[in-house]
Amino acid sequence: IITAKQHSPPFPPKRGAMPEPKHFKNYIGGAWVEAAGGERYENRNPADTEDLVSTHPSSDARDVDAAVAAAKEAFEGWRLVPAPERGLLIMKAVEILKARKEEISQMMTREMGKVIAETRGDTQEAIDCGAYAAGEGRRLFGRHTPVEMRNKFGMAIRQPVGVCGMITPWNFPLAIPSWKMFPALVCGNTCVIKPATLTPASVANFMEVFEEAGFPPGVVNMVTGGGSTVGRAIVEHPDVNRVSFTGSVEIGNLLAGQCGALGKPFSAELGGKNAQIVMDDANLPLALDGVLWGAFGTTGQRCTATSRLILHEKIHDAFVEMLVERAKKLKVGNGLDETVDMGPAVSEDQLKTDLYYIEVGLKEDKAELVLGGKRLTGGAYDNGFFIEPTIFTGVKPGMRLEQEEIFGPVLSVIKVGSFEEAIRVQNDTAFGLSSSIYTENVNLAFKAIQDIEAGITYINGPTIGAEVHLPFGGVKGTGNGHREAAWTVLDFYTEWKSVYVEFSGKLQ
Ligand code: UN1
């Protein structure tokens, strides 16, 4: 076992140099307002809990009622704004996001922990998503078809659905809200969003962007607070016509049941147990870069993170050796330090989950720990939730380490003897979000595309890095059949209306 002793963090910026905390309110009907109950909560930096990033209202159902009422009223005007014009307004928001990119990304690193290069990527993903949605304002294609009779016309058009509720996670504090809001808005809907309790500042910044862009009051609304109060009230509100959720399987399936009982369409983006396969003919240095980024980027806290590495037995030992060499050099620390590779876990709870699974790996699964495995302590580490990049080998299909989503920097290596076995192992999980295979063999690459059960497959690339203009989502336990991003998300935020126009002047 190699411990990561080399981690001795310089932690710039020095304490005291941190910006003043920002005190945000809810954004309802175009105004910044306190929660009806007057309660507030603190948002602290997981890399340094003495750094208070912001404070936010702890809201309840009364605040959701106000936000939904504002959104419902605004819908009557917004749905009639021509879609190209809605697109232009979204483009204005994109320009403001571009101008504020660095400042928004810095605050995101402070509230969520991931390194600044990644929060810049997160903000960029919101920019890209907005630009794509803005263009959709000039498409939103419907269909025209021939009809059975003369002098009659038939077509199907998309219509907005009304007030959409969004419940978003902490791992992509801005990108995921943007995936949900921009497409909903260009379709003519209005939004009520509840950001993750751990990362509300990024969505509050997003609201400022909408405000500055000149979105009419009530078109976008944000209510901060807990899932069991605010989230629940959004789901149950009779005037919320759609709910889009990204988060845990447990909560997602609960909300799916509630929405089902209420007859409310629900889009779920849930867990993953994504694998990278490396075949014996692969470009190994390339596969190595891929798995380092896929497993330890975002401290493993992506739905798309690589948590399983399936290695062909012929390259297994050599690859593990290279992997451990590289992974032990990853610098763990405060994500604002540009030289840091991996930030902290987002919270003490997430850190505990990571450590719990490391125990499971050691005691229950009896896998072999070849790197890391411990909380990082000492000096500035004591003020945050830091953990070593962790690698287990000797992991067998069916072990808990291999089956359950951890959402941390814990990689399980599984040895296989053939391509067929690799695909079997890859598919043998409850989830199916992302997947990857490294091979130089075009036949195997296409067989993998055909046989892997996942919403996303990368050939010679890591499991992370989806672009906003291709459908995003997964099969099996990962979702419920919907796709975010791209053209596919429009089906969630619109209803089809079939239109027949008679111009024969008679009953045909
Ligand atoms: C997520 O982890 O929930 O493909 C989203 C990626 C990112 C999005 C991840 N573009 O890794």
Short mmCIF file of C-alpha atoms and ligand atoms in Angstrom, two decimals:
data_model
loop_
_atom_site.label_atom_id
_atom_site.label_comp_id
_atom_site.label_asym_id
_atom_site.label_seq_id
_atom_site.Cartn_x
_atom_site.Cartn_y
_atom_site.Cartn_z
CA ILE A 1 0.00 0.00 0.00
CA ILE A 2 1.36 3.34 -1.01
CA THR A 3 0.27 6.24 1.12
CA ALA A 4 0.12 9.68 -0.33
CA LYS A 5 2.69 11.35 1.94
CA GLN A 6 3.72 13.78 -0.74
CA HIS A 7 0.57 15.79 -0.17
CA SER A 8 1.73 18.81 1.72
CA PRO A 9 -0.55 21.54 0.64
CA PRO A 10 0.30 25.15 0.16
CA PHE A 11 -3.22 26.51 0.41
CA PRO A 12 -3.50 29.76 -1.46
CA PRO A 13 -5.16 32.11 -1.15
CA LYS A 14 -4.16 32.59 2.47
CA ARG A 15 -6.89 32.70 5.07
CA GLY A 16 -8.16 36.22 5.44
CA ALA A 17 -7.67 36.87 1.73
CA MET A 18 -10.97 35.17 0.97
CA PRO A 19 -13.73 37.37 -0.41
CA GLU A 20 -16.48 38.49 1.94
CA PRO A 21 -19.40 36.04 2.10
CA LYS A 22 -22.35 36.92 -0.11
CA HIS A 23 -25.83 36.98 1.39
CA PHE A 24 -28.29 35.76 -1.20
CA LYS A 25 -32.08 35.70 -1.03
CA ASN A 26 -34.65 33.69 -2.95
CA TYR A 27 -35.40 34.97 -6.45
CA ILE A 28 -39.17 35.07 -6.94
CA GLY A 29 -41.19 37.04 -9.48
CA GLY A 30 -38.15 39.13 -10.42
CA ALA A 31 -37.40 40.20 -6.83
CA TRP A 32 -34.88 39.04 -4.23
CA VAL A 33 -36.86 38.02 -1.14
CA GLU A 34 -36.25 36.36 2.21
CA ALA A 35 -37.94 33.05 3.03
CA ALA A 36 -41.38 33.42 4.62
CA GLY A 37 -40.03 31.81 7.79
CA GLY A 38 -37.03 34.16 7.88
CA GLU A 39 -34.54 31.32 8.46
CA ARG A 40 -31.12 31.26 6.75
CA TYR A 41 -28.29 28.77 6.43
CA GLU A 42 -24.56 28.88 5.76
CA ASN A 43 -22.72 27.62 2.70
CA ARG A 44 -19.11 26.72 3.58
CA ASN A 45 -16.07 25.70 1.55
CA PRO A 46 -15.38 21.93 1.80
CA ALA A 47 -11.67 22.65 1.33
CA ASP A 48 -11.65 25.05 4.26
CA THR A 49 -14.71 25.11 6.46
CA GLU A 50 -13.58 28.41 7.97
CA ASP A 51 -14.28 29.99 4.59
CA LEU A 52 -17.93 31.08 4.60
CA VAL A 53 -18.88 31.37 0.93
CA SER A 54 -22.45 32.58 1.23
CA THR A 55 -25.67 32.43 3.22
CA HIS A 56 -29.11 31.55 1.84
CA PRO A 57 -32.75 31.38 2.89
CA SER A 58 -33.99 28.10 4.40
CA SER A 59 -37.30 28.11 2.62
CA ASP A 60 -40.49 26.09 2.95
CA ALA A 61 -43.71 25.36 1.07
CA ARG A 62 -44.91 28.98 1.40
CA ASP A 63 -41.92 30.18 -0.62
CA VAL A 64 -42.52 27.51 -3.24
CA ASP A 65 -46.17 28.61 -3.44
CA ALA A 66 -45.05 32.18 -4.12
CA ALA A 67 -42.52 31.09 -6.74
CA VAL A 68 -44.98 28.82 -8.54
CA ALA A 69 -47.64 31.55 -8.53
CA ALA A 70 -45.12 33.98 -10.07
CA ALA A 71 -44.07 31.39 -12.65
CA LYS A 72 -47.68 30.59 -13.52
CA GLU A 73 -48.52 34.22 -14.06
CA ALA A 74 -45.38 34.85 -16.11
CA PHE A 75 -46.13 31.85 -18.31
CA GLU A 76 -49.11 33.61 -19.88
CA GLY A 77 -46.82 36.24 -21.37
CA TRP A 78 -43.68 34.17 -21.94
CA ARG A 79 -45.39 31.43 -23.93
CA LEU A 80 -46.43 34.04 -26.52
CA VAL A 81 -42.98 35.60 -26.95
CA PRO A 82 -41.76 34.30 -30.32
CA ALA A 83 -39.24 31.50 -29.79
CA PRO A 84 -36.46 33.28 -31.77
CA GLU A 85 -36.88 36.23 -29.42
CA ARG A 86 -36.69 33.92 -26.38
CA GLY A 87 -33.50 32.56 -27.97
CA LEU A 88 -32.03 36.06 -28.25
CA LEU A 89 -32.68 36.69 -24.57
CA ILE A 90 -30.96 33.39 -23.73
CA MET A 91 -28.02 34.53 -25.88
CA LYS A 92 -27.82 37.68 -23.76
CA ALA A 93 -27.58 35.48 -20.65
CA VAL A 94 -24.80 33.54 -22.40
CA GLU A 95 -22.85 36.75 -23.01
CA ILE A 96 -23.17 37.70 -19.33
CA LEU A 97 -22.06 34.23 -18.27
CA LYS A 98 -19.00 34.62 -20.51
CA ALA A 99 -18.18 37.99 -18.95
CA ARG A 100 -18.62 36.62 -15.40
CA LYS A 101 -17.04 33.21 -16.09
CA GLU A 102 -13.97 33.54 -13.88
CA GLU A 103 -15.76 35.05 -10.89
CA ILE A 104 -18.62 32.50 -11.07
CA SER A 105 -16.13 29.63 -11.42
CA GLN A 106 -14.10 30.80 -8.40
CA MET A 107 -17.19 30.92 -6.23
CA MET A 108 -18.17 27.48 -7.51
CA THR A 109 -14.80 26.03 -6.49
CA ARG A 110 -15.22 27.59 -3.07
CA GLU A 111 -18.68 26.14 -2.53
CA MET A 112 -18.20 22.73 -4.16
CA GLY A 113 -14.48 22.02 -3.93
CA LYS A 114 -13.63 20.84 -7.44
CA VAL A 115 -10.52 22.38 -9.00
CA ILE A 116 -10.76 25.70 -10.77
CA ALA A 117 -10.02 24.22 -14.22
CA GLU A 118 -13.10 22.04 -13.74
CA THR A 119 -15.39 24.79 -12.48
CA ARG A 120 -14.36 26.84 -15.52
CA GLY A 121 -15.44 23.81 -17.53
CA ASP A 122 -18.72 23.69 -15.62
CA THR A 123 -19.43 27.35 -16.42
CA GLN A 124 -18.39 26.76 -20.02
CA GLU A 125 -20.86 23.88 -20.23
CA ALA A 126 -23.62 26.30 -19.18
CA ILE A 127 -22.43 28.76 -21.84
CA ASP A 128 -22.48 26.03 -24.49
CA CYS A 129 -25.86 24.80 -23.37
CA GLY A 130 -27.29 28.32 -23.57
CA ALA A 131 -25.87 28.90 -27.05
CA TYR A 132 -27.34 25.62 -28.24
CA ALA A 133 -30.75 26.36 -26.70
CA ALA A 134 -30.71 29.89 -28.15
CA GLY A 135 -30.25 28.43 -31.64
CA GLU A 136 -33.13 26.06 -30.96
CA GLY A 137 -35.34 29.16 -30.82
CA ARG A 138 -35.09 29.21 -34.62
CA ARG A 139 -35.81 25.48 -34.97
CA LEU A 140 -38.07 23.79 -32.39
CA PHE A 141 -39.04 21.68 -35.37
CA GLY A 142 -42.49 20.23 -35.64
CA ARG A 143 -43.65 17.97 -38.46
CA HIS A 144 -45.84 18.28 -41.45
CA THR A 145 -47.30 15.17 -43.05
CA PRO A 146 -49.63 14.48 -45.94
CA VAL A 147 -53.27 13.90 -44.96
CA GLU A 148 -55.89 11.54 -46.31
CA MET A 149 -58.14 14.06 -48.04
CA ARG A 150 -57.92 16.83 -50.59
CA ASN A 151 -57.83 20.46 -49.45
CA LYS A 152 -56.80 19.58 -45.95
CA PHE A 153 -53.53 20.18 -44.13
CA GLY A 154 -51.91 18.30 -41.23
CA MET A 155 -49.02 19.12 -38.93
CA ALA A 156 -47.72 18.53 -35.41
CA ILE A 157 -46.32 21.42 -33.41
CA ARG A 158 -44.57 21.70 -30.05
CA GLN A 159 -46.32 23.61 -27.30
CA PRO A 160 -44.88 24.71 -23.96
CA VAL A 161 -46.11 22.88 -20.89
CA GLY A 162 -46.22 25.65 -18.26
CA VAL A 163 -44.36 25.77 -14.95
CA CYS A 164 -41.40 23.37 -14.75
CA GLY A 165 -39.80 22.34 -11.46
CA MET A 166 -36.07 21.59 -11.30
CA ILE A 167 -34.19 19.91 -8.48
CA THR A 168 -30.46 19.92 -9.11
CA PRO A 169 -27.34 18.34 -7.56
CA TRP A 170 -24.13 19.78 -6.16
CA ASN A 171 -21.57 18.13 -8.45
CA PHE A 172 -22.27 20.36 -11.46
CA PRO A 173 -23.65 23.40 -9.65
CA LEU A 174 -24.20 25.47 -12.80
CA ALA A 175 -24.00 23.12 -15.80
CA ILE A 176 -26.85 20.87 -14.68
CA PRO A 177 -29.22 23.75 -13.81
CA SER A 178 -28.41 25.19 -17.25
CA TRP A 179 -29.17 21.85 -18.99
CA LYS A 180 -32.62 22.00 -17.46
CA MET A 181 -33.46 25.70 -17.55
CA PHE A 182 -32.23 26.87 -20.95
CA PRO A 183 -34.15 24.25 -22.96
CA ALA A 184 -37.27 24.68 -20.80
CA LEU A 185 -37.13 28.45 -21.35
CA VAL A 186 -36.61 28.40 -25.11
CA CYS A 187 -39.66 26.14 -25.37
CA GLY A 188 -41.73 28.85 -23.67
CA ASN A 189 -41.95 27.44 -20.14
CA THR A 190 -41.27 29.15 -16.84
CA CYS A 191 -39.07 27.63 -14.12
CA VAL A 192 -38.85 27.14 -10.38
CA ILE A 193 -35.48 25.71 -9.36
CA LYS A 194 -34.28 24.32 -6.05
CA PRO A 195 -30.48 24.12 -6.08
CA ALA A 196 -28.64 21.53 -4.01
CA THR A 197 -28.33 22.73 -0.41
CA LEU A 198 -24.54 22.35 -0.69
CA THR A 199 -24.15 24.57 -3.78
CA PRO A 200 -26.81 27.28 -3.88
CA ALA A 201 -24.45 30.18 -4.71
CA SER A 202 -23.85 29.04 -8.29
CA VAL A 203 -27.59 29.01 -9.01
CA ALA A 204 -28.00 32.35 -7.23
CA ASN A 205 -25.34 33.73 -9.59
CA PHE A 206 -27.29 32.18 -12.46
CA MET A 207 -30.41 34.10 -11.32
CA GLU A 208 -28.40 37.33 -11.34
CA VAL A 209 -27.44 36.54 -14.92
CA PHE A 210 -31.09 36.06 -15.93
CA GLU A 211 -32.02 39.26 -14.13
CA GLU A 212 -29.29 41.28 -15.85
CA ALA A 213 -30.22 39.79 -19.24
CA GLY A 214 -33.73 41.17 -18.75
CA PHE A 215 -35.86 38.04 -18.42
CA PRO A 216 -39.42 39.11 -17.50
CA PRO A 217 -40.26 38.77 -13.78
CA GLY A 218 -41.45 35.27 -12.84
CA VAL A 219 -39.98 33.49 -15.86
CA VAL A 220 -37.15 32.11 -13.69
CA ASN A 221 -37.46 31.61 -9.93
CA MET A 222 -35.15 30.09 -7.33
CA VAL A 223 -36.09 28.80 -3.89
CA THR A 224 -33.26 27.54 -1.68
CA GLY A 225 -33.59 25.05 1.13
CA GLY A 226 -33.92 21.36 1.92
CA GLY A 227 -35.23 18.55 -0.23
CA SER A 228 -37.86 17.41 2.24
CA THR A 229 -39.35 20.90 2.41
CA VAL A 230 -38.66 22.83 -0.80
CA GLY A 231 -38.10 19.85 -3.10
CA ARG A 232 -41.17 18.11 -1.85
CA ALA A 233 -43.33 21.24 -2.21
CA ILE A 234 -42.19 21.65 -5.83
CA VAL A 235 -43.03 18.04 -6.66
CA GLU A 236 -46.42 18.18 -4.98
CA HIS A 237 -47.54 21.59 -6.21
CA PRO A 238 -50.54 21.15 -8.54
CA ASP A 239 -49.38 24.00 -10.80
CA VAL A 240 -45.97 22.46 -11.45
CA ASN A 241 -46.44 20.48 -14.64
CA ARG A 242 -43.03 18.84 -15.04
CA VAL A 243 -40.26 17.88 -12.62
CA SER A 244 -36.69 17.35 -13.74
CA PHE A 245 -34.35 15.80 -11.18
CA THR A 246 -30.67 14.88 -11.12
CA GLY A 247 -29.42 13.16 -7.99
CA SER A 248 -29.41 9.95 -6.02
CA VAL A 249 -31.25 6.78 -6.97
CA GLU A 250 -32.96 6.71 -3.60
CA ILE A 251 -34.49 10.20 -3.90
CA GLY A 252 -35.07 9.88 -7.64
CA ASN A 253 -37.14 6.74 -7.29
CA LEU A 254 -39.08 8.27 -4.40
CA LEU A 255 -39.92 11.34 -6.48
CA ALA A 256 -40.76 9.16 -9.48
CA GLY A 257 -43.37 7.41 -7.33
CA GLN A 258 -44.82 10.72 -6.12
CA CYS A 259 -44.92 12.19 -9.62
CA GLY A 260 -46.44 8.95 -10.92
CA ALA A 261 -49.24 9.14 -8.37
CA LEU A 262 -49.85 12.77 -9.35
CA GLY A 263 -49.75 11.99 -13.07
CA LYS A 264 -46.85 14.39 -13.49
CA PRO A 265 -44.10 13.76 -16.07
CA PHE A 266 -40.76 13.27 -14.32
CA SER A 267 -37.26 13.18 -15.80
CA ALA A 268 -34.64 11.40 -13.71
CA GLU A 269 -30.87 11.37 -14.06
CA LEU A 270 -29.61 9.06 -11.33
CA GLY A 271 -26.65 6.86 -10.53
CA GLY A 272 -23.83 5.30 -12.48
CA LYS A 273 -21.21 2.60 -12.05
CA ASN A 274 -19.28 3.44 -15.17
CA ALA A 275 -16.44 1.29 -16.44
CA GLN A 276 -13.46 1.86 -18.66
CA ILE A 277 -12.33 -1.26 -20.50
CA VAL A 278 -8.70 -1.50 -21.62
CA MET A 279 -8.00 -4.24 -24.17
CA ASP A 280 -4.60 -5.85 -24.70
CA ASP A 281 -4.12 -3.97 -27.99
CA ALA A 282 -4.93 -0.55 -26.52
CA ASN A 283 -2.76 2.54 -26.62
CA LEU A 284 -1.83 2.23 -22.94
CA PRO A 285 -0.52 5.75 -22.24
CA LEU A 286 -3.74 7.12 -23.72
CA ALA A 287 -5.85 4.73 -21.65
CA LEU A 288 -3.86 5.77 -18.58
CA ASP A 289 -4.56 9.48 -19.11
CA GLY A 290 -8.21 8.55 -19.60
CA VAL A 291 -8.68 6.61 -16.40
CA LEU A 292 -6.81 9.15 -14.25
CA TRP A 293 -9.11 11.88 -15.47
CA GLY A 294 -12.23 9.71 -15.38
CA ALA A 295 -11.68 8.27 -11.91
CA PHE A 296 -10.13 11.15 -9.99
CA GLY A 297 -11.41 14.25 -11.83
CA THR A 298 -14.08 16.01 -9.74
CA THR A 299 -12.84 13.79 -6.86
CA GLY A 300 -14.84 10.99 -8.50
CA GLN A 301 -18.05 12.92 -7.89
CA ARG A 302 -19.61 12.70 -11.34
CA CYS A 303 -22.48 10.49 -12.45
CA THR A 304 -20.16 9.75 -15.35
CA ALA A 305 -17.04 9.05 -13.22
CA THR A 306 -14.99 5.95 -13.93
CA SER A 307 -15.43 3.79 -10.86
CA ARG A 308 -14.50 0.48 -12.49
CA LEU A 309 -11.46 -0.28 -14.61
CA ILE A 310 -11.76 -3.53 -16.56
CA LEU A 311 -8.31 -4.66 -17.68
CA HIS A 312 -7.39 -7.43 -20.08
CA GLU A 313 -5.20 -9.92 -18.22
CA LYS A 314 -2.32 -9.50 -20.71
CA ILE A 315 -1.79 -5.87 -19.80
CA HIS A 316 -3.23 -5.96 -16.24
CA ASP A 317 -0.05 -5.95 -14.16
CA ALA A 318 1.88 -3.45 -16.28
CA PHE A 319 -1.10 -1.10 -16.45
CA VAL A 320 -1.78 -1.22 -12.71
CA GLU A 321 1.86 -0.39 -12.07
CA MET A 322 1.75 2.65 -14.38
CA LEU A 323 -1.59 3.72 -12.91
CA VAL A 324 -0.42 3.63 -9.30
CA GLU A 325 2.76 5.52 -10.22
CA ARG A 326 0.75 8.31 -11.82
CA ALA A 327 -2.14 8.39 -9.35
CA LYS A 328 0.13 8.71 -6.34
CA LYS A 329 1.54 11.90 -7.85
CA LEU A 330 -1.86 13.58 -8.03
CA LYS A 331 -1.81 16.64 -5.85
CA VAL A 332 -4.77 16.91 -3.51
CA GLY A 333 -5.70 20.28 -2.06
CA ASN A 334 -7.70 23.45 -2.35
CA GLY A 335 -9.12 23.67 -5.85
CA LEU A 336 -8.33 27.39 -6.13
CA ASP A 337 -4.65 26.43 -6.31
CA GLU A 338 -4.04 25.97 -10.05
CA THR A 339 -1.43 23.27 -9.38
CA VAL A 340 -3.89 21.03 -7.49
CA ASP A 341 -5.27 18.00 -9.38
CA MET A 342 -8.00 16.89 -7.00
CA GLY A 343 -10.12 18.84 -4.54
CA PRO A 344 -11.87 17.60 -1.38
CA ALA A 345 -15.04 15.55 -1.03
CA VAL A 346 -17.98 17.91 -1.17
CA SER A 347 -19.01 17.32 2.44
CA GLU A 348 -18.28 15.37 5.57
CA ASP A 349 -21.12 12.98 4.70
CA GLN A 350 -19.64 12.25 1.27
CA LEU A 351 -16.22 11.73 2.84
CA LYS A 352 -17.78 9.25 5.28
CA THR A 353 -19.41 7.39 2.39
CA ASP A 354 -16.06 7.16 0.61
CA LEU A 355 -14.35 5.84 3.75
CA TYR A 356 -17.22 3.43 4.39
CA TYR A 357 -16.77 1.86 0.95
CA ILE A 358 -13.03 1.62 1.48
CA GLU A 359 -13.83 -0.41 4.63
CA VAL A 360 -16.25 -2.56 2.64
CA GLY A 361 -13.52 -3.13 0.05
CA LEU A 362 -11.01 -4.19 2.69
CA LYS A 363 -13.16 -6.17 5.12
CA GLU A 364 -16.17 -7.48 3.20
CA ASP A 365 -14.94 -7.74 -0.38
CA LYS A 366 -11.35 -8.46 0.68
CA ALA A 367 -10.01 -6.65 -2.36
CA GLU A 368 -6.42 -5.46 -2.46
CA LEU A 369 -5.82 -1.81 -1.64
CA VAL A 370 -2.89 -0.67 -3.80
CA LEU A 371 -3.14 3.10 -3.34
CA GLY A 372 -4.56 5.55 -0.83
CA GLY A 373 -7.54 4.58 1.30
CA LYS A 374 -7.29 7.25 3.96
CA ARG A 375 -8.57 10.64 4.91
CA LEU A 376 -5.85 13.26 4.51
CA THR A 377 -5.07 15.05 7.74
CA GLY A 378 -2.55 17.49 9.14
CA GLY A 379 -2.13 21.22 8.56
CA ALA A 380 -4.71 22.77 6.31
CA TYR A 381 -6.15 19.35 5.46
CA ASP A 382 -7.76 19.36 8.90
CA ASN A 383 -10.05 22.18 7.82
CA GLY A 384 -11.53 20.25 4.90
CA PHE A 385 -12.80 16.87 3.72
CA PHE A 386 -9.79 15.52 1.87
CA ILE A 387 -9.22 11.92 0.89
CA GLU A 388 -6.48 10.12 -0.99
CA PRO A 389 -7.01 8.88 -4.55
CA THR A 390 -7.76 5.22 -3.87
CA ILE A 391 -7.30 2.11 -6.02
CA PHE A 392 -8.35 -1.46 -5.32
CA THR A 393 -7.20 -4.42 -7.42
CA GLY A 394 -8.45 -8.00 -7.29
CA VAL A 395 -12.02 -6.78 -7.42
CA LYS A 396 -14.43 -9.45 -8.62
CA PRO A 397 -17.73 -9.01 -10.42
CA GLY A 398 -20.58 -8.85 -7.92
CA MET A 399 -18.58 -7.41 -5.02
CA ARG A 400 -20.18 -4.38 -3.40
CA LEU A 401 -17.22 -2.22 -4.43
CA GLU A 402 -17.96 -3.24 -7.98
CA GLN A 403 -21.75 -2.83 -7.86
CA GLU A 404 -22.64 0.16 -5.67
CA GLU A 405 -22.19 3.79 -6.60
CA ILE A 406 -19.63 5.45 -4.29
CA PHE A 407 -19.35 8.94 -5.81
CA GLY A 408 -15.79 9.34 -4.62
CA PRO A 409 -12.20 8.85 -5.81
CA VAL A 410 -12.26 5.08 -5.33
CA LEU A 411 -11.38 2.99 -8.37
CA SER A 412 -11.94 -0.78 -8.58
CA VAL A 413 -9.79 -2.78 -10.98
CA ILE A 414 -11.23 -6.00 -12.42
CA LYS A 415 -9.14 -8.45 -14.45
CA VAL A 416 -10.74 -10.21 -17.43
CA GLY A 417 -9.54 -12.77 -19.99
CA SER A 418 -11.39 -11.70 -23.12
CA PHE A 419 -13.41 -9.01 -24.85
CA GLU A 420 -16.62 -10.99 -24.25
CA GLU A 421 -15.89 -11.22 -20.52
CA ALA A 422 -15.12 -7.49 -20.42
CA ILE A 423 -18.51 -6.68 -21.94
CA ARG A 424 -20.27 -9.09 -19.55
CA VAL A 425 -18.64 -7.45 -16.54
CA GLN A 426 -19.32 -3.96 -17.88
CA ASN A 427 -23.01 -4.76 -18.33
CA ASP A 428 -23.51 -6.60 -15.06
CA THR A 429 -24.64 -3.62 -12.98
CA ALA A 430 -27.92 -1.98 -12.11
CA PHE A 431 -26.85 1.19 -13.95
CA GLY A 432 -26.05 2.23 -17.50
CA LEU A 433 -24.92 5.82 -17.87
CA SER A 434 -21.44 6.09 -19.38
CA SER A 435 -18.89 3.57 -20.65
CA SER A 436 -15.55 3.48 -22.39
CA ILE A 437 -13.29 1.08 -24.24
CA TYR A 438 -9.70 1.54 -25.29
CA THR A 439 -8.79 -0.63 -28.27
CA GLU A 440 -7.09 -0.12 -31.62
CA ASN A 441 -9.26 -2.85 -33.14
CA VAL A 442 -12.09 -1.33 -35.15
CA ASN A 443 -14.16 -4.52 -34.98
CA LEU A 444 -14.04 -4.63 -31.20
CA ALA A 445 -14.83 -0.92 -31.03
CA PHE A 446 -18.01 -1.38 -33.04
CA LYS A 447 -18.97 -4.54 -31.15
CA ALA A 448 -18.64 -2.52 -27.95
CA ILE A 449 -20.89 0.23 -29.35
CA GLN A 450 -23.43 -2.48 -30.17
CA ASP A 451 -23.24 -4.56 -26.99
CA ILE A 452 -22.56 -2.15 -24.10
CA GLU A 453 -25.71 -1.32 -22.14
CA ALA A 454 -25.27 2.40 -21.51
CA GLY A 455 -26.58 5.74 -22.68
CA ILE A 456 -23.07 6.91 -23.61
CA THR A 457 -20.11 4.95 -25.01
CA TYR A 458 -16.67 6.44 -25.63
CA ILE A 459 -14.13 4.79 -27.90
CA ASN A 460 -10.58 5.64 -26.81
CA GLY A 461 -11.80 8.37 -24.48
CA PRO A 462 -12.66 8.45 -20.76
CA THR A 463 -16.19 8.01 -19.40
CA ILE A 464 -16.53 11.74 -18.76
CA GLY A 465 -16.75 14.75 -21.03
CA ALA A 466 -20.21 14.68 -22.62
CA GLU A 467 -21.06 17.58 -24.94
CA VAL A 468 -24.33 19.48 -24.71
CA HIS A 469 -25.59 18.79 -28.23
CA LEU A 470 -25.72 14.99 -27.90
CA PRO A 471 -28.35 13.27 -25.74
CA PHE A 472 -27.26 12.77 -22.11
CA GLY A 473 -28.73 10.04 -19.96
CA GLY A 474 -28.63 6.38 -19.20
CA VAL A 475 -30.38 3.05 -19.35
CA LYS A 476 -31.49 0.65 -16.58
CA GLY A 477 -31.38 2.15 -13.06
CA THR A 478 -29.71 5.34 -14.27
CA GLY A 479 -32.84 6.97 -15.57
CA ASN A 480 -36.44 6.65 -16.63
CA GLY A 481 -36.19 6.86 -20.39
CA HIS A 482 -35.65 10.60 -20.81
CA ARG A 483 -32.57 12.29 -22.20
CA GLU A 484 -31.25 15.70 -21.27
CA ALA A 485 -29.40 18.10 -23.58
CA ALA A 486 -29.45 18.02 -27.37
CA TRP A 487 -32.73 17.91 -29.32
CA THR A 488 -34.03 15.06 -27.18
CA VAL A 489 -34.70 17.21 -24.11
CA LEU A 490 -37.28 19.19 -26.07
CA ASP A 491 -39.65 16.23 -25.84
CA PHE A 492 -39.70 16.66 -22.06
CA TYR A 493 -40.36 20.38 -22.12
CA THR A 494 -43.06 20.43 -24.81
CA GLU A 495 -46.30 18.67 -25.58
CA TRP A 496 -47.08 17.70 -29.15
CA LYS A 497 -50.22 19.17 -30.66
CA SER A 498 -51.58 17.68 -33.89
CA VAL A 499 -53.32 20.24 -36.05
CA TYR A 500 -55.74 19.57 -38.94
CA VAL A 501 -56.76 22.47 -41.18
CA GLU A 502 -59.72 22.00 -43.51
CA PHE A 503 -59.76 24.27 -46.52
CA SER A 504 -62.30 22.32 -48.60
CA GLY A 505 -65.27 24.19 -47.14
CA LYS A 506 -67.20 20.98 -46.56
CA LEU A 507 -67.39 18.11 -44.09
CA GLN A 508 -65.21 15.48 -45.69
C1 UN1 B 1 -22.80 14.52 -14.07
O1 UN1 B 1 -21.85 13.94 -13.60
O2 UN1 B 1 -23.88 14.54 -13.46
O3 UN1 B 1 -19.90 14.21 -19.18
C2 UN1 B 1 -22.76 15.29 -15.33
C3 UN1 B 1 -19.53 14.79 -18.15
C4 UN1 B 1 -20.05 16.17 -17.86
C5 UN1 B 1 -21.37 16.10 -17.22
C6 UN1 B 1 -21.44 15.21 -16.04
N1 UN1 B 1 -20.13 16.91 -19.09
O4 UN1 B 1 -18.75 14.26 -17.38
#
